[in-house]
Coordinates of C-alpha atoms in Angstrom, one line a residue:
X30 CA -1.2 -25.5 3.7
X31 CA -3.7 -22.6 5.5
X32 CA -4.4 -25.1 8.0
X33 CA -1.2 -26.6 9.0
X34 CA -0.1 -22.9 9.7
X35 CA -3.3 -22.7 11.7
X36 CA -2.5 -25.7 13.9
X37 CA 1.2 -24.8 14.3
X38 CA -0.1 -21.5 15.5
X39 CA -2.7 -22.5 18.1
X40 CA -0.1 -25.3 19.1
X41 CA 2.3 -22.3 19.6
X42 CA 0.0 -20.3 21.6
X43 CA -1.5 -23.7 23.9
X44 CA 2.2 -24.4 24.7
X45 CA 2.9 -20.5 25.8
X46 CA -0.7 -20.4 27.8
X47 CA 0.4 -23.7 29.3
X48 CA 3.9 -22.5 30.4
X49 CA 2.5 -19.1 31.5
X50 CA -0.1 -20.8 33.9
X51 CA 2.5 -23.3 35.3
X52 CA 5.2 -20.4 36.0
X53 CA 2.9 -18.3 38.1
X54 CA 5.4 -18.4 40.9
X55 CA 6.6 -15.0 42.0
X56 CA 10.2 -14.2 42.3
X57 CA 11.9 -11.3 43.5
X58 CA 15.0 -9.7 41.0
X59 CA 17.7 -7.3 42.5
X60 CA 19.5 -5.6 40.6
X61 CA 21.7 -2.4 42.4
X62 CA 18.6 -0.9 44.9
X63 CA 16.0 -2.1 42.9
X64 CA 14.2 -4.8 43.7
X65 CA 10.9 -6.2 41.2
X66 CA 8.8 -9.1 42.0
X67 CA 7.1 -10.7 39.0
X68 CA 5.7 -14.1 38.4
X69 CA 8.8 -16.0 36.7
X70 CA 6.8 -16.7 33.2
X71 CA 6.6 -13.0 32.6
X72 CA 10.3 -12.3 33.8
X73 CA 11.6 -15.3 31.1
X74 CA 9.2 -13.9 28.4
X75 CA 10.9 -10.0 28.8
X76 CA 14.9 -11.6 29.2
X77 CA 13.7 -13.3 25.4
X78 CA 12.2 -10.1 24.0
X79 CA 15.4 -8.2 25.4
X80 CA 17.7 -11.1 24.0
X81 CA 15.6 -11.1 20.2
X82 CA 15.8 -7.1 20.5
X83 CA 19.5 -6.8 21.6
X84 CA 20.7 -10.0 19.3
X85 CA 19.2 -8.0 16.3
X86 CA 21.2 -5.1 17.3
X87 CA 24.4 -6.4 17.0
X88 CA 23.7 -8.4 13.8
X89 CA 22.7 -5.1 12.3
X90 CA 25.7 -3.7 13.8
X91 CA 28.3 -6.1 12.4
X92 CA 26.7 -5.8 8.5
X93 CA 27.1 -2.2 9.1
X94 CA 30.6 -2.9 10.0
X95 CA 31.2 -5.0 7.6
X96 CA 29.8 -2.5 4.3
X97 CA 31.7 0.2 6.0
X98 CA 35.4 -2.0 5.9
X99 CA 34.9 -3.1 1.8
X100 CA 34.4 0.4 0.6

């Protein structure tokens, strides 16, 4: 089973390396005054960390709401 978890975690990391290296494209994001260019692979990786981060939030959030309402 060690190796299957191996292979499904260098398949992982190909496919990322592969997408990374095909989305080295530059593109500019405004937001108010500020303006950032990045390559778009890095810009889709950090709007999925903020998503996984912000997504975990709000699931925490609820549970918390959700212990406070049955007491």
């Amino acid at each position: 089973m060690r190796y299957v978890y191996t292979f499904l975690i260098l398949l992982f990391v190909t496919v990322v390396a592969i997408f990374a290296i095909q989305n080295l494209r530059l593109v500019t994001l405004n937001f108010l005054t500020l303006h950032v260019t990045m390559p778009l692979s890095l810009l889709i990786v950090g709007i999925y960390l903020l998503g996984l981060v912000s997504g975990g939030a709000l699931v925490a959030l609820i549970k918390r709401w959700i212990r406070g309402a049955s007491r």
